[in-house]
mmCIF file of C-alpha atoms in Angstrom:
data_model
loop_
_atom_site.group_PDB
_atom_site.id
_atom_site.type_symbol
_atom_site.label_atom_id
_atom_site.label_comp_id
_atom_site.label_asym_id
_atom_site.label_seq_id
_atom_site.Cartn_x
_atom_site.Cartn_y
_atom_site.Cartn_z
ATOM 1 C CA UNK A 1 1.307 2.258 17.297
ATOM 2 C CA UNK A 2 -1.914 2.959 15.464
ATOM 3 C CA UNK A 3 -2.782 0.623 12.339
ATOM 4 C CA UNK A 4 -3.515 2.077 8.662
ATOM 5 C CA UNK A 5 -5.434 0.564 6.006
ATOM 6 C CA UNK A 6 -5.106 1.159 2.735
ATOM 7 C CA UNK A 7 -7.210 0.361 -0.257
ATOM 8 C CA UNK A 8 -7.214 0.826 -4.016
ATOM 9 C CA UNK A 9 -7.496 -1.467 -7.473
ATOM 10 C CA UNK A 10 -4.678 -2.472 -9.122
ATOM 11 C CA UNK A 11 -4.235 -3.534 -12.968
ATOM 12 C CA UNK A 12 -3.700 -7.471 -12.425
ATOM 13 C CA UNK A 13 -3.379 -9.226 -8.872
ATOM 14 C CA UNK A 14 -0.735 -11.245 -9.619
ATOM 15 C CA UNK A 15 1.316 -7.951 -10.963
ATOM 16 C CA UNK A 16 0.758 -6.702 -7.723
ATOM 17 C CA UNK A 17 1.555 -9.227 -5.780
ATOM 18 C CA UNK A 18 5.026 -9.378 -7.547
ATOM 19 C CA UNK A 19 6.138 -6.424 -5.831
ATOM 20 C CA UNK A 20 5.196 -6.963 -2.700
ATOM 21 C CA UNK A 21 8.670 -6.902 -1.772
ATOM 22 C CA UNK A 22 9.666 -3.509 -3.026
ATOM 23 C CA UNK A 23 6.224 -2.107 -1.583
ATOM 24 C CA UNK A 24 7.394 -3.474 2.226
ATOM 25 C CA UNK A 25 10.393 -1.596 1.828
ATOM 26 C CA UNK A 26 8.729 1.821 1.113
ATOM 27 C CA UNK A 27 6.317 1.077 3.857
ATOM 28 C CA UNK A 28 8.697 0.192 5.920
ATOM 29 C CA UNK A 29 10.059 3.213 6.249
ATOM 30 C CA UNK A 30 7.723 4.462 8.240
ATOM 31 C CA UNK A 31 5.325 1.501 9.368
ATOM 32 C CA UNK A 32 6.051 -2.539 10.716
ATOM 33 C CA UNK A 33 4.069 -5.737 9.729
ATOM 34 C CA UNK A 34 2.477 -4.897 6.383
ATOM 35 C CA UNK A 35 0.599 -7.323 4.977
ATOM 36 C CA UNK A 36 -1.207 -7.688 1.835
ATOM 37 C CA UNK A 37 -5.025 -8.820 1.212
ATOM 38 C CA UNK A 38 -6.725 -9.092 -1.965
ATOM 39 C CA UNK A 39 -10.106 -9.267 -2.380
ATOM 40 C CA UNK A 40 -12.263 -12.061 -2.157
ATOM 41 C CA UNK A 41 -14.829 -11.757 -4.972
ATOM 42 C CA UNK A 42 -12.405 -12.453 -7.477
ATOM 43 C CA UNK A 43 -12.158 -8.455 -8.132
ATOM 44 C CA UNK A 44 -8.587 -6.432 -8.738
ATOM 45 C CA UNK A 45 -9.255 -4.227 -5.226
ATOM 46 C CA UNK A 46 -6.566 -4.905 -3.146
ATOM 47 C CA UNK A 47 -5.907 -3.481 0.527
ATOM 48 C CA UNK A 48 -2.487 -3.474 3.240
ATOM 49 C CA UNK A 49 -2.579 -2.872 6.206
ATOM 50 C CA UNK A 50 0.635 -2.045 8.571
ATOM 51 C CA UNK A 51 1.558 -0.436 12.047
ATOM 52 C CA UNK A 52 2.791 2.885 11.857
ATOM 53 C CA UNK A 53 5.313 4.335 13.404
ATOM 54 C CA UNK A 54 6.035 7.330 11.684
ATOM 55 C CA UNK A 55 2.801 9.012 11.095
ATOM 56 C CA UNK A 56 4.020 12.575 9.394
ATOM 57 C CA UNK A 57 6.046 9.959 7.189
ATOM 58 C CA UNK A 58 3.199 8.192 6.202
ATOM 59 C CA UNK A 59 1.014 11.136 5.415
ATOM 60 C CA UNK A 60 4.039 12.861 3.246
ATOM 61 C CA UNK A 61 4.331 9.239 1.440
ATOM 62 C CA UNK A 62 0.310 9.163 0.600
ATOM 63 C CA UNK A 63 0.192 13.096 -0.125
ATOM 64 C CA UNK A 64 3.152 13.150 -2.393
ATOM 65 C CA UNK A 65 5.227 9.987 -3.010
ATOM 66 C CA UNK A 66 8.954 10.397 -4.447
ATOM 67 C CA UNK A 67 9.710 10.229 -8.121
ATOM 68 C CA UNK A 68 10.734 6.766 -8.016
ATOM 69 C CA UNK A 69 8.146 5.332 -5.514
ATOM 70 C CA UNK A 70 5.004 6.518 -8.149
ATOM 71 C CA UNK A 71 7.596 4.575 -10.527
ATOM 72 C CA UNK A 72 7.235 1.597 -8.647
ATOM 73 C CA UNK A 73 3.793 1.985 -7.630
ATOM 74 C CA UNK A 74 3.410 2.556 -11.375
ATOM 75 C CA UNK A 75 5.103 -0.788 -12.628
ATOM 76 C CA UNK A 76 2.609 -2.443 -10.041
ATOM 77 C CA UNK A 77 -0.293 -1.416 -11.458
ATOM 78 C CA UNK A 78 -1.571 0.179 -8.596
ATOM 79 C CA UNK A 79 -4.939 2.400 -9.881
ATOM 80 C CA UNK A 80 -5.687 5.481 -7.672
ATOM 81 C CA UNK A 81 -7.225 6.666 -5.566
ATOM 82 C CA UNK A 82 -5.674 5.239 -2.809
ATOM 83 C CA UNK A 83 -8.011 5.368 0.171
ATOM 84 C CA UNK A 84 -5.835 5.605 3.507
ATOM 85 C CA UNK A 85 -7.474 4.544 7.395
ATOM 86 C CA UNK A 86 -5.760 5.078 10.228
ATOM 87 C CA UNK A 87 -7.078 4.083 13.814
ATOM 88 C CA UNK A 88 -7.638 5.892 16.514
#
């Protein structure tokens, strides 16, 4: 199961962090253990990584996420461009 990475700023850490529930259940849909890091310089980038095991699922989530998951991401504060790693 490859890992992804995935980095981008967000409005206010501690907004983010609020929803990290609601953002393990969209990524769990298609990837295990996500986890959360923010960034140590005190700055609002944030990155998560997870295992994936549903790669086309991922890619159709970062490409073009559902009405009500750029909702969510929205009420998070999450600031694009998201920036998406995978390993190989």
């Amino acid at each position: 199961m490859p890992k992804m990475v995935m980095t981008h700023s967000v409005v206010e850490i501690e907004r983010w962090l609020r929803g990290k529930e609601e953002r393990a259940a969209v990524i769990g849909s298609y990837a295990t253990d996500v986890t959360d890091f923010v960034a140590v310089d005190g700055s609002n980038r944030i990155a998560v990584t997870a295992d994936i095991h549903d790669l086309e699922g991922d890619q159709a989530m970062l490409a073009s996420p559902p009405a009500e998951v750029a909702a969510q991401m929205e009420s998070h504060g999450v600031l694009p461009p998201i920036t998406a790693y995978i390993e190989k």
